[in-house]
Coordinates of C-alpha atoms in Angstrom, one line a residue:
X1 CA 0.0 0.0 0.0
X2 CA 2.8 2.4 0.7
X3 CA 4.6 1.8 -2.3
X4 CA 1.2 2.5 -4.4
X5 CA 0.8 5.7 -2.9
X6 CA 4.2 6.4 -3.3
X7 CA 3.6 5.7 -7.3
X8 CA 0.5 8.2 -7.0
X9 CA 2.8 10.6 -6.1
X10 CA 5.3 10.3 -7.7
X11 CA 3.0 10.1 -11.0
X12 CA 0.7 13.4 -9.7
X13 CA 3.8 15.2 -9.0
X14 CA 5.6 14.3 -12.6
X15 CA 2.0 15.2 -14.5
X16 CA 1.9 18.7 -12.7
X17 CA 5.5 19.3 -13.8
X18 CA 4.9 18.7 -17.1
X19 CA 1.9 20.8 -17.4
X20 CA 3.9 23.3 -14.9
X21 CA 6.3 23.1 -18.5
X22 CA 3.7 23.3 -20.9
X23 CA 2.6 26.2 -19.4
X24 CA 5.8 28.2 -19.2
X25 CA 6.5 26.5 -22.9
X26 CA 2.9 28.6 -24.0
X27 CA 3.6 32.0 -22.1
X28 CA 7.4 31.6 -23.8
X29 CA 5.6 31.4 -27.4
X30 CA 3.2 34.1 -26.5
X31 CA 6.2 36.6 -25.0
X32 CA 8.0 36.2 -28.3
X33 CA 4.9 36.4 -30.4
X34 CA 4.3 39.7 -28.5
X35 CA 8.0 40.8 -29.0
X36 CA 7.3 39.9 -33.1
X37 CA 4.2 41.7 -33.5
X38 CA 5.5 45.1 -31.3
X39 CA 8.6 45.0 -33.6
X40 CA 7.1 44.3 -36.3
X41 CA 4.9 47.8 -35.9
X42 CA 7.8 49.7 -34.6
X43 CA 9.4 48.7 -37.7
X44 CA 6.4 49.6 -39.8
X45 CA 5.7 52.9 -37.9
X46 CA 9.2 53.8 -38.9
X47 CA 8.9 53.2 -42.3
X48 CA 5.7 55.2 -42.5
X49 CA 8.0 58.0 -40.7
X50 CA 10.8 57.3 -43.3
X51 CA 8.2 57.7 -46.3
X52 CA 6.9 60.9 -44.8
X53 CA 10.1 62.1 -45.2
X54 CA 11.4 61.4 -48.3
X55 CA 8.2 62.8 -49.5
X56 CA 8.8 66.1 -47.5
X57 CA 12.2 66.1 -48.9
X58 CA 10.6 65.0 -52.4
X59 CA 8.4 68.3 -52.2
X60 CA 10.8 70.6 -50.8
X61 CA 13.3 69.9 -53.8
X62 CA 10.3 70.6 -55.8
X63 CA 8.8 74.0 -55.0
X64 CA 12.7 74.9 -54.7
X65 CA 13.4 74.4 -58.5
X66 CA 14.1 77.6 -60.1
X67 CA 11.9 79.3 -62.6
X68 CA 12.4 79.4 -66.0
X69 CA 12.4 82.6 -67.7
X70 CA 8.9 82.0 -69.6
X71 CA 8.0 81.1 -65.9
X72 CA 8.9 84.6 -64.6
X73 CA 7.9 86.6 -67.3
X74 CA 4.5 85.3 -68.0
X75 CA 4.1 85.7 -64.4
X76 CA 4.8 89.1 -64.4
X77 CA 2.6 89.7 -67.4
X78 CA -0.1 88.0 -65.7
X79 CA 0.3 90.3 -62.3
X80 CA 0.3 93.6 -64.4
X81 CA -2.4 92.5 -66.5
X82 CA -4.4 91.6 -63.2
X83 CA -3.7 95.0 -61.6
X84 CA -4.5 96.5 -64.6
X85 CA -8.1 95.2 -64.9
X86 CA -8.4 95.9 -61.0
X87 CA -7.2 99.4 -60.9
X88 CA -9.5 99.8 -63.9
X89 CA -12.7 98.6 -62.6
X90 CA -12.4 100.6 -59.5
X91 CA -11.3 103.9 -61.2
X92 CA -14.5 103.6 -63.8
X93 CA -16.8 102.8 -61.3
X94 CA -19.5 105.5 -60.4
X95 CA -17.6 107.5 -57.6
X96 CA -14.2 105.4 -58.6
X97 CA -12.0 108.9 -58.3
X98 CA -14.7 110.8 -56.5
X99 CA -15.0 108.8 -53.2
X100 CA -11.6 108.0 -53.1
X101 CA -9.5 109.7 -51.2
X102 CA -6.1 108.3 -52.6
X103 CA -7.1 109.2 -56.3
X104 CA -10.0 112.0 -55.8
X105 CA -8.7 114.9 -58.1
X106 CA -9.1 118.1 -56.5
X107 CA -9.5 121.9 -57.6
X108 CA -6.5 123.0 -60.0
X109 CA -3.5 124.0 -57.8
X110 CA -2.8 126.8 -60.2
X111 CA -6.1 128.1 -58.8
X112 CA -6.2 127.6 -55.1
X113 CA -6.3 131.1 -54.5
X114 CA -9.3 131.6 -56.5
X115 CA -11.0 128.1 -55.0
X116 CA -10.2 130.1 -51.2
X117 CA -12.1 133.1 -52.5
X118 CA -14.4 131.4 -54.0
X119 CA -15.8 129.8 -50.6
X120 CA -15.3 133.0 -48.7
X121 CA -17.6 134.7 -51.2
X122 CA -21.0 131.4 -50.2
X123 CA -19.5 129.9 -53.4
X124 CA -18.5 126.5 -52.0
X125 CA -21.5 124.4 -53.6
X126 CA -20.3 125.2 -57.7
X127 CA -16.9 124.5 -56.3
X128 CA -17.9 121.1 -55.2
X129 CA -20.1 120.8 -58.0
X130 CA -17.1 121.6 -60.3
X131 CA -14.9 118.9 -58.5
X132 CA -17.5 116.2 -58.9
X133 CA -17.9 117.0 -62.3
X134 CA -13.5 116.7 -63.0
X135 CA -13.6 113.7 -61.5
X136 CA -16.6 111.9 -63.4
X137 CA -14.9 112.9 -66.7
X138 CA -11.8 111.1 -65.2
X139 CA -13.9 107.7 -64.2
X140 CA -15.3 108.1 -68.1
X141 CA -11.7 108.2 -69.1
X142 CA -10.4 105.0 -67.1
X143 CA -12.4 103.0 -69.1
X144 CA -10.3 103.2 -71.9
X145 CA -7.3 103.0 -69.9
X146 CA -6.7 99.0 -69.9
X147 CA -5.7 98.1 -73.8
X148 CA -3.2 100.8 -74.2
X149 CA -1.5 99.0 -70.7
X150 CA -1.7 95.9 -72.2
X151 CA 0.3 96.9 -75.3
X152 CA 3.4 97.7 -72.7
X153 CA 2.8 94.4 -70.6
X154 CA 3.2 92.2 -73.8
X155 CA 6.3 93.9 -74.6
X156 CA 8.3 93.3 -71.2
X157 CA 11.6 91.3 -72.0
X158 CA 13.3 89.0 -69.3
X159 CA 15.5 91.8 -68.5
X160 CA 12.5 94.2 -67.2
X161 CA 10.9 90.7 -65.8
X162 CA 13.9 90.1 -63.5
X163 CA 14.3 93.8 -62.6
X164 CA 11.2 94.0 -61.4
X165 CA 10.9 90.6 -59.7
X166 CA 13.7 91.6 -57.4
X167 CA 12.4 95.3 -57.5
X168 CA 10.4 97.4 -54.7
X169 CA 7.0 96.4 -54.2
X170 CA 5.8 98.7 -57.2
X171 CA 8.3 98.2 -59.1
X172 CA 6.1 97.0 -61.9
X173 CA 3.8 99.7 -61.9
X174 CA 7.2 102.2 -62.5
X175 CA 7.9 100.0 -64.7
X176 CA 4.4 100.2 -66.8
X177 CA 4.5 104.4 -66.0
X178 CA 8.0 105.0 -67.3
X179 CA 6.8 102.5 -71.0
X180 CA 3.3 103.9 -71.0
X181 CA 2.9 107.2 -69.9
X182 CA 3.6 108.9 -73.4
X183 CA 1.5 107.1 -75.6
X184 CA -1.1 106.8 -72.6
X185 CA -1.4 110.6 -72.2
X186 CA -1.7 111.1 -76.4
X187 CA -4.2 108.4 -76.2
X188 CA -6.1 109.6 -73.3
X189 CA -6.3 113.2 -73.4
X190 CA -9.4 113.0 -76.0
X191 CA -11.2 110.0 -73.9
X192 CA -11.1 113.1 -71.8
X193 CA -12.1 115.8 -73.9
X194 CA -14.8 113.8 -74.5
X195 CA -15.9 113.0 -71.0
X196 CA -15.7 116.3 -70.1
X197 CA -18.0 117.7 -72.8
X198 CA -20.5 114.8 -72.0
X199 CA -20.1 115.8 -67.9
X200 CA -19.7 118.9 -68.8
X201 CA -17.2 120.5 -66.7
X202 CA -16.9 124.0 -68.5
X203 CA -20.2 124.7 -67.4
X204 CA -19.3 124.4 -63.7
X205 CA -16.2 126.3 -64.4
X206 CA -16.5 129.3 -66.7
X207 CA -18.9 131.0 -64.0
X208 CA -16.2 130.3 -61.8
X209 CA -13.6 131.8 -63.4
X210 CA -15.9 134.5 -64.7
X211 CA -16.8 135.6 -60.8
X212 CA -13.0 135.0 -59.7
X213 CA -11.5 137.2 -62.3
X214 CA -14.0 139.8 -61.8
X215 CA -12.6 140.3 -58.4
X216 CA -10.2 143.4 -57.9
X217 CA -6.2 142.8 -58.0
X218 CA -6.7 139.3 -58.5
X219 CA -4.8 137.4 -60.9
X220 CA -6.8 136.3 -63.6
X221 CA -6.5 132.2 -63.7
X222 CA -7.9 129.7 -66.6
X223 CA -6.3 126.7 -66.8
X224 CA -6.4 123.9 -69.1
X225 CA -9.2 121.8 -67.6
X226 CA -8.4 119.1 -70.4
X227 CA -4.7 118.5 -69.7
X228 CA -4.8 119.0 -65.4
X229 CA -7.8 116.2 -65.3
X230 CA -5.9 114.2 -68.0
X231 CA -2.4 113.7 -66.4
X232 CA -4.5 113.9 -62.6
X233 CA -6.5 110.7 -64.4
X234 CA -3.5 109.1 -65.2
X235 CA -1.8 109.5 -61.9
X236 CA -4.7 108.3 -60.3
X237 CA -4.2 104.9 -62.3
X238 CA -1.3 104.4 -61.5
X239 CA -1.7 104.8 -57.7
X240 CA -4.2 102.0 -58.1
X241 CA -1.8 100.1 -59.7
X242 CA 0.8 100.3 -57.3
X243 CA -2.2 99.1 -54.9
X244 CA -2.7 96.2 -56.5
X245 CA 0.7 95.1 -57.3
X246 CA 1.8 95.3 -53.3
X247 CA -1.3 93.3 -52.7
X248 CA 0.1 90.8 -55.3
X249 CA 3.3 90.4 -53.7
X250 CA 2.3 90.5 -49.7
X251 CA -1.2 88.8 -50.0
X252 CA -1.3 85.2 -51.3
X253 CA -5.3 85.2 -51.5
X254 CA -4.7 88.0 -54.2
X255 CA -2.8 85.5 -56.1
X256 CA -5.7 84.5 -58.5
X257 CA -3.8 82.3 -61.0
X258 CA -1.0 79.0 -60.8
X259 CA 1.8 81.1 -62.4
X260 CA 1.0 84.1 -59.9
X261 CA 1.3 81.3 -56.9
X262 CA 5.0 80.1 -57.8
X263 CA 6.1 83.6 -59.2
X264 CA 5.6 85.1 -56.2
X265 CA 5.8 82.7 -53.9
X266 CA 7.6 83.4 -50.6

């Protein structure tokens, strides 16, 4: 009897040990199975962080490749010919050079004095009247403003292109003032003659200068009405121009086309 117990014994405690191994057998494959799958994603996780940035790099080297000079030219074609239809439409627009206080023309300088006298004598209404009426003939004007422009943007070589890519912020609008401002004036001053007959500024004026000049030991003013609102029409342009163009370079949402993003990107 004592040596069959013994044998239980000796068996029970032999079967626990083995599945004592079996056990520690299973957790072993399970630890290293654990070990292979965390690696495994560690591994991945680092390739995802390695294709990440070779595609950074990828882009990088990209956007970094330098312009060609089509590239820079048509870009700076397509800037001017955006400011140009910008400054435009705002100029022509009812009130364009009226309301605006960076273009508004004002009474002749020539004839200050007699503009002073003029509201000293209750005559302040015809003077404003006489304003308006300057710079509605300009507004007319503007509208014919944007082909003759265009002419000088399609004749800018690579030389004026890179000049004015590493110019001041209107550096293209000197550019298009210094090209255009000639043929602009020859080509605008009868636009104007015409607007000002069809707003009809001369009849706001000549009382003015009929009342003024009546006035004793004055001196007797009259002005050419056609070549002040002209060249005051012009420089009004121009100031919108500049506008636009600093917007151009400083403001990406002003950036309207794909060739205006990479020209003058920062």
């Amino acid at each position: 009897m004592k040596f069959y117990f013994l044998q239980i014994t000796i068996g029970s405690t032999f079967g626990m040990n083995i599945a004592l191994q079996e056990k520690i057998i299973t957790m072993k494959k399970i630890t290293f199975g654990a070990f292979i799958l965390i690696s495994f994603v560690s591994n991945a996780q680092f390739n995802l962080e390695s294709i990440k940035s070779k595609a950074k790099e990828v882009t990088d080297k990209t956007v970094k490749v330098p312009l060609t000079s089509d590239e820079i030219v048509n870009g700076l074609k397509e800037a001017l010919s955006v400011g140009v239809e910008k400054a435009g439409a705002k100029a022509s627009k009812v009130g364009g050079f009226n309301n605006s206080e960076l273009v508004r023309i004002p009474f002749p300088e020539e004839a200050k004095k007699m503009e002073e006298k003029l509201r000293l004598i209750g005559m302040g209404a015809q003077v404003d009247d006489f304003e308006t009426a300057l710079n509605r003939a300009a507004e007319k004007a503007a509208k014919e403003a944007a082909p003759i422009f265009i002419i000088a943007i399609k004749s800018m070589t690579l030389t004026d292109g890179l000049n004015i890519l590493k110019g001041e912020d209107d550096a293209a609008t000197k550019y298009l003032n210094k090209t255009t401002n000639d043929s602009l004036y020859k080509a605008f001053k009868p636009i104007v003659q015409n607007a000002i007959k069809a707003v009809k500024v001369t009849q706001y004026w000549n009382p003015l200068a009929t009342r003024y000049n009546k006035i004793p030991l004055t001196t007797k003013v009259n002005p050419d009405l056609e070549d002040y609102t002209t060249k005051k029409a012009i420089d009004g342009l121009f100031k919108l121009l500049a506008k636009e163009e600093k917007a151009i370079r400083e403001e990406p949402s002003a950036r309207i086309t794909d060739v205006l993003k990479k020209v003058f990107a920062e």
